[in-house]
Coordinates of C-alpha atoms and ligand atoms in Angstrom, one line a residue:
M6 CA -178.0 -32.7 71.6
S7 CA -180.3 -36.1 73.3
H8 CA -178.9 -36.3 76.8
E9 CA -177.2 -33.9 78.6
I10 CA -173.7 -34.5 79.9
V11 CA -172.3 -34.1 83.8
L12 CA -168.7 -34.8 84.4
T13 CA -166.7 -34.5 87.2
G14 CA -163.3 -35.3 88.3
I15 CA -162.0 -36.6 91.3
K16 CA -158.3 -35.6 92.7
P17 CA -156.6 -38.9 94.2
T18 CA -155.2 -37.5 97.1
G19 CA -156.8 -40.2 99.9
M20 CA -159.2 -42.5 101.5
P21 CA -162.3 -41.0 101.7
H22 CA -163.9 -40.3 104.6
L23 CA -167.6 -39.9 105.8
G24 CA -167.5 -36.1 105.1
N25 CA -166.4 -37.0 101.3
W26 CA -169.2 -39.2 101.2
V27 CA -172.1 -37.3 102.7
G28 CA -171.1 -34.1 100.6
A29 CA -169.7 -35.2 97.5
I30 CA -169.8 -39.4 96.1
R31 CA -173.7 -39.9 97.3
P32 CA -175.5 -36.9 95.7
T33 CA -173.3 -37.8 92.4
V34 CA -173.7 -41.3 92.6
E35 CA -177.1 -40.5 92.8
L36 CA -176.8 -38.3 89.8
S37 CA -174.7 -40.5 87.6
R38 CA -178.1 -43.2 88.1
Q39 CA -181.1 -40.5 86.7
A40 CA -182.1 -42.0 83.0
E41 CA -182.0 -38.8 80.8
R42 CA -177.8 -37.7 81.7
Q43 CA -174.6 -39.2 80.4
G44 CA -171.9 -39.3 83.3
F45 CA -168.4 -38.7 82.3
F46 CA -166.3 -39.2 86.0
F47 CA -162.3 -39.2 85.8
I48 CA -159.9 -39.5 88.5
A49 CA -158.2 -36.2 87.9
D50 CA -154.2 -38.4 89.0
Y51 CA -152.5 -35.6 86.7
H52 CA -154.1 -32.6 88.8
A53 CA -153.3 -34.6 92.1
L54 CA -149.7 -33.8 90.4
T55 CA -149.6 -30.4 91.0
G56 CA -148.7 -31.3 94.8
L57 CA -148.3 -35.1 94.9
K58 CA -144.7 -36.3 93.8
D59 CA -144.2 -39.5 95.2
G60 CA -144.9 -42.2 92.1
K61 CA -146.4 -44.8 94.4
Q62 CA -148.5 -43.1 96.3
L63 CA -150.6 -41.5 93.0
R64 CA -150.7 -44.8 91.7
R65 CA -152.4 -46.1 94.8
F66 CA -154.6 -43.6 95.1
T67 CA -155.9 -43.8 92.0
Y68 CA -157.3 -47.2 92.2
S69 CA -158.1 -46.7 95.7
V70 CA -160.5 -43.8 94.7
A71 CA -162.1 -45.5 92.1
A72 CA -163.0 -48.6 93.6
A73 CA -164.4 -46.6 96.4
W74 CA -166.6 -44.5 94.2
I75 CA -167.6 -48.2 92.4
A76 CA -168.1 -49.9 95.6
L77 CA -170.1 -46.9 96.4
G78 CA -172.7 -47.3 93.4
L79 CA -170.8 -45.2 90.7
D80 CA -171.9 -48.0 87.9
P81 CA -169.0 -48.4 85.1
D82 CA -171.4 -50.0 83.6
R83 CA -173.6 -47.0 82.8
I84 CA -171.2 -44.4 83.2
I85 CA -168.4 -43.4 81.5
L86 CA -165.3 -44.2 84.5
Y87 CA -162.0 -43.1 83.1
R88 CA -158.1 -41.7 84.2
Q89 CA -157.3 -38.1 83.3
S90 CA -154.7 -39.4 82.1
D91 CA -155.5 -41.7 79.4
I92 CA -156.8 -38.8 77.2
P93 CA -154.0 -37.6 75.3
E94 CA -156.8 -34.7 74.1
V95 CA -157.0 -33.4 77.1
F96 CA -153.7 -32.5 77.2
E97 CA -153.4 -30.9 73.9
L98 CA -156.4 -28.9 74.7
S99 CA -155.3 -27.8 77.5
W100 CA -152.3 -26.5 75.6
I101 CA -154.8 -24.3 73.3
L102 CA -156.8 -23.3 76.3
A103 CA -153.7 -21.3 77.5
C104 CA -153.4 -19.5 74.7
F105 CA -156.7 -17.8 75.5
S106 CA -155.9 -17.6 79.2
P107 CA -154.7 -13.8 80.0
K108 CA -152.6 -14.0 82.8
G109 CA -154.4 -12.4 85.0
L110 CA -157.6 -14.8 85.1
M111 CA -154.9 -17.4 86.4
N112 CA -153.6 -14.8 89.4
R113 CA -156.7 -14.7 90.6
A114 CA -157.9 -18.2 91.0
H115 CA -158.0 -19.6 94.5
A116 CA -155.6 -22.2 95.0
Y117 CA -152.8 -19.6 93.1
K118 CA -153.9 -16.5 95.6
A119 CA -154.3 -18.8 98.9
Q120 CA -150.4 -19.6 98.4
V121 CA -149.7 -16.2 97.7
Q122 CA -151.3 -15.3 101.4
K123 CA -149.3 -17.8 102.8
N124 CA -146.3 -16.5 101.4
Q125 CA -147.2 -13.1 103.0
E126 CA -148.3 -14.4 106.2
S127 CA -145.1 -16.4 106.8
G128 CA -143.0 -13.2 106.0
E129 CA -141.4 -15.0 102.6
S130 CA -139.9 -12.6 100.6
D131 CA -141.1 -14.6 97.2
L132 CA -144.2 -14.3 97.5
D133 CA -144.7 -17.2 94.4
S134 CA -142.6 -19.6 96.9
G135 CA -143.9 -23.1 96.1
V136 CA -145.9 -22.0 93.3
N137 CA -145.0 -24.9 90.6
M138 CA -146.6 -23.9 86.7
G139 CA -148.9 -26.9 87.4
L140 CA -150.5 -25.1 90.7
Y141 CA -151.0 -21.9 88.7
T142 CA -152.4 -23.3 85.4
Y143 CA -154.6 -25.6 87.6
P144 CA -157.2 -23.7 86.0
I145 CA -156.8 -24.3 82.7
L146 CA -156.5 -28.1 82.8
M147 CA -159.5 -28.6 84.3
A148 CA -161.0 -26.6 82.1
A149 CA -159.7 -28.5 78.9
D150 CA -161.3 -31.8 80.9
I151 CA -164.8 -30.1 81.2
L152 CA -164.4 -28.6 77.9
V153 CA -163.0 -31.4 75.5
M154 CA -166.0 -33.9 76.5
G155 CA -168.9 -31.3 75.6
T156 CA -170.0 -31.0 79.2
H157 CA -173.4 -29.5 80.1
R158 CA -173.4 -29.6 84.3
V159 CA -170.0 -30.1 86.2
P160 CA -171.8 -31.6 89.4
V161 CA -169.0 -29.7 92.1
G162 CA -168.6 -28.8 95.6
S163 CA -168.5 -24.7 96.3
D164 CA -164.9 -24.3 96.5
Q165 CA -164.3 -25.5 93.0
Q166 CA -167.1 -22.8 91.6
Q167 CA -164.5 -20.8 90.4
H168 CA -163.3 -23.3 88.5
V169 CA -166.2 -23.9 86.4
E170 CA -166.5 -20.1 86.1
I171 CA -162.9 -20.1 84.4
A172 CA -164.4 -23.1 82.1
R173 CA -167.1 -21.1 81.2
D174 CA -165.2 -18.0 80.5
L175 CA -162.3 -20.1 78.0
A176 CA -165.3 -21.5 76.2
Q177 CA -167.0 -17.9 75.6
Y178 CA -163.1 -16.7 74.5
F179 CA -162.4 -19.4 72.1
N180 CA -166.5 -20.0 70.3
R181 CA -166.4 -16.2 70.3
Q182 CA -162.7 -15.9 68.2
Y183 CA -163.7 -18.3 65.7
G184 CA -167.4 -17.4 65.4
R185 CA -168.7 -20.7 66.0
D186 CA -170.2 -22.2 68.8
I187 CA -167.0 -25.7 68.8
F188 CA -167.6 -25.5 72.8
T189 CA -170.4 -25.9 74.8
L190 CA -170.6 -23.4 77.7
P191 CA -171.1 -25.5 81.5
E192 CA -172.3 -25.6 84.6
A193 CA -171.8 -25.9 87.8
L194 CA -174.2 -27.8 89.9
I195 CA -173.4 -27.0 93.4
D196 CA -175.8 -29.1 95.7
P197 CA -177.1 -27.4 98.1
A198 CA -178.2 -30.3 100.6
S199 CA -174.5 -31.5 100.6
A200 CA -173.7 -30.5 104.3
V201 CA -170.8 -30.2 105.7
L202 CA -170.5 -32.9 108.7
P203 CA -168.7 -32.5 111.9
G204 CA -165.3 -34.7 112.6
I205 CA -165.1 -36.6 115.8
D206 CA -163.9 -33.2 117.5
G207 CA -166.8 -31.5 116.9
R208 CA -164.9 -29.2 114.2
K209 CA -165.4 -29.0 110.5
M210 CA -164.7 -33.2 109.2
S211 CA -161.7 -32.4 107.0
K212 CA -158.8 -34.2 106.2
S213 CA -156.5 -31.4 107.7
Y214 CA -157.8 -31.8 111.1
K215 CA -157.3 -35.7 111.3
N216 CA -161.5 -35.9 112.7
Y217 CA -161.9 -37.7 109.7
I218 CA -163.8 -40.8 110.0
P219 CA -162.6 -43.4 107.2
L220 CA -164.9 -44.9 104.6
F221 CA -163.3 -48.4 104.7
D222 CA -161.0 -49.2 107.1
A223 CA -160.6 -51.9 110.0
P224 CA -164.2 -52.3 111.5
D225 CA -162.2 -52.0 114.6
A226 CA -160.6 -49.3 114.1
I227 CA -163.6 -47.3 112.7
K228 CA -165.7 -48.0 116.1
K229 CA -162.9 -46.9 118.2
L230 CA -163.0 -43.5 116.2
I231 CA -166.8 -43.3 116.8
M232 CA -166.3 -44.2 120.5
R233 CA -164.1 -40.9 120.9
I234 CA -166.4 -38.4 119.4
E235 CA -166.1 -35.2 121.7
T236 CA -168.9 -34.8 123.8
D237 CA -170.0 -32.8 126.8
S238 CA -170.2 -33.7 130.4
S239 CA -174.1 -34.4 130.3
Q240 CA -174.5 -38.0 132.6
P241 CA -176.6 -40.6 131.3
G242 CA -180.3 -39.8 132.6
D243 CA -179.6 -36.3 131.5
P244 CA -182.0 -35.0 129.0
K245 CA -179.3 -34.4 125.3
D246 CA -179.8 -31.4 123.0
P247 CA -179.3 -33.6 119.3
D248 CA -178.9 -30.1 117.5
S249 CA -175.6 -29.9 119.3
S250 CA -174.3 -33.3 119.3
T251 CA -171.5 -34.4 117.0
I252 CA -173.1 -37.8 117.1
F253 CA -176.6 -37.4 116.1
Q254 CA -175.2 -34.9 113.1
L255 CA -173.5 -37.7 112.2
Y256 CA -176.4 -40.4 113.0
R257 CA -178.7 -38.6 110.7
V258 CA -176.6 -38.7 107.2
L259 CA -176.6 -42.3 107.7
A260 CA -180.4 -43.2 109.4
N261 CA -183.8 -43.0 107.7
P262 CA -186.0 -40.3 109.0
A263 CA -187.6 -43.0 111.8
Q264 CA -184.5 -44.0 113.0
T265 CA -183.7 -40.4 113.2
E266 CA -186.9 -39.8 114.9
S267 CA -186.2 -42.3 117.4
L268 CA -182.9 -41.3 118.3
A269 CA -184.2 -37.8 119.3
R270 CA -186.5 -38.9 121.9
A271 CA -184.1 -41.1 123.2
Y272 CA -181.7 -38.1 123.8
A273 CA -184.7 -36.4 125.4
S274 CA -185.3 -39.0 127.8
G275 CA -181.8 -39.2 128.5
I276 CA -179.8 -41.8 126.6
A277 CA -176.1 -42.5 128.2
W278 CA -173.4 -41.2 125.3
K279 CA -172.4 -44.5 125.1
D280 CA -175.6 -46.5 124.1
A281 CA -175.8 -43.1 121.2
K282 CA -172.1 -43.7 119.6
E283 CA -173.1 -47.7 119.6
E284 CA -176.4 -46.9 117.3
L285 CA -173.7 -44.6 115.3
W286 CA -171.7 -47.6 115.2
A287 CA -174.6 -49.7 114.1
R288 CA -175.4 -47.4 111.8
F289 CA -172.7 -47.1 110.5
D290 CA -171.3 -50.7 110.0
E291 CA -174.7 -51.5 107.8
T292 CA -174.6 -48.7 105.4
F293 CA -170.5 -49.6 105.0
R294 CA -169.9 -53.5 105.4
E295 CA -171.2 -54.2 101.4
P296 CA -169.1 -51.3 100.3
T297 CA -166.4 -52.5 102.4
R298 CA -166.5 -55.7 101.1
R299 CA -166.6 -54.7 97.5
Y300 CA -163.3 -52.3 98.0
Q301 CA -161.4 -54.6 98.8
E302 CA -162.5 -57.3 96.2
L303 CA -161.6 -54.4 93.9
M304 CA -158.6 -53.4 95.1
A305 CA -157.2 -57.0 95.3
N306 CA -158.1 -56.8 91.7
P307 CA -156.3 -54.2 90.0
A308 CA -156.6 -56.2 86.4
E309 CA -160.4 -55.5 87.0
L310 CA -159.7 -51.7 87.7
D311 CA -157.6 -52.0 84.6
K312 CA -160.4 -53.0 82.9
I313 CA -162.8 -50.6 83.8
F314 CA -160.4 -47.8 83.3
A315 CA -159.7 -49.6 79.3
Q316 CA -163.3 -49.2 78.6
G317 CA -163.7 -46.1 80.2
A318 CA -161.0 -44.4 77.7
D319 CA -162.1 -45.8 74.7
K320 CA -165.2 -43.9 75.4
A321 CA -164.2 -41.3 76.5
R322 CA -161.7 -40.7 73.5
A323 CA -164.0 -41.1 71.1
Q324 CA -165.7 -38.2 72.2
A325 CA -163.4 -36.0 73.0
S326 CA -162.0 -37.2 69.6
R327 CA -165.2 -35.6 68.2
I328 CA -164.9 -32.2 69.5
M329 CA -161.1 -31.9 68.6
T330 CA -161.2 -32.8 65.2
K331 CA -163.7 -29.2 65.4
V332 CA -161.3 -27.8 67.6
R333 CA -157.7 -28.8 65.4
R334 CA -159.8 -26.9 62.4
A335 CA -160.5 -23.6 63.8
V336 CA -157.2 -23.3 65.0
G337 CA -155.5 -23.9 62.0
T338 CA -153.7 -27.3 62.9
R339 CA -156.3 -29.0 60.3
Ligands
LIG6 N1 -160.5 -29.9 91.2 C1 -161.5 -30.9 91.1 C2 -161.4 -31.0 92.7 O1 -160.0 -30.9 93.7 C3 -160.8 -32.0 90.7 C4 -161.4 -31.7 89.1 C5 -160.3 -31.8 88.0 C6 -162.7 -31.8 88.7 N2 -161.0 -31.9 86.9 C7 -162.0 -31.7 86.8 C8 -163.7 -31.3 89.3 C9 -163.1 -31.3 86.3 C10 -164.5 -31.0 88.3 C11 -164.4 -30.9 86.8 O2 -162.0 -31.2 93.7

């Protein structure tokens, strides 16, 4: 195998925000540009269905997440970009892997355990309340995504590490049973540099706290959010501490070292909060102006995205069917 296969899935559950960009999109796009790797990137639309039961929304998020990743530098001519639902081999393998998954392994998976704990805390008598089988077997579908392409590395956030380990376990059970190395054993690739960003209220930037800065909103709306970032009560002229300032933490991820250095000096000499926010807005606008244009262009032209998905599905299915031929022969359905 000449190229190392790098694969990751993106769940289409909403518009990406600045925290997603710093923590996931930017490092993954950089990785996708490395010549010695073959990248597989897909929109995990059937994973989203475990929680999202609105067809219109799921369809819209699928396009908008793909458009966002392309606008931010993922190049569909270099990597393989596809929709999970376009690859029937994934769902076939998912069943086969389910037959190798001890039930207890699923009991220990994070998303399921979190729901059980929530039920416990709320005094719910049925501890499995709110758990559908899609959520329960989520890690099996994810293992199929990974193993069906012969993946070596899976760039993910640390919350997904357990799922990649489950995929590896299932691959090992299978290989052991059939005495052959049919599946490549995948490894999670966790970017240590992927920082956690504060949101406009200073807590971790997150959809659930509603404190995030979206990437592709109208400029006025984004500027308004930036002007609302919480600060302490120090006045213009008072020296300010960059390390405890949300504005500074956000600025740093958008700026080059010289710019960061210069804002740190401005903090020491008492820059007004309002001016610091203006500086942050300028960096944000410069970084995302062109991607926003490209994003809007793609969203206005879904036929272009459909073409990209179709091309990606062709290439991804070619790879998947090579591996599935071996799998079917091993289990005896062919
Ligand atoms: N579970 C991942 C998430 O929520 C998305 C995902 C689905 C994925 N299949 C995958 C990630 C395969 C990596 C590999 O973020």
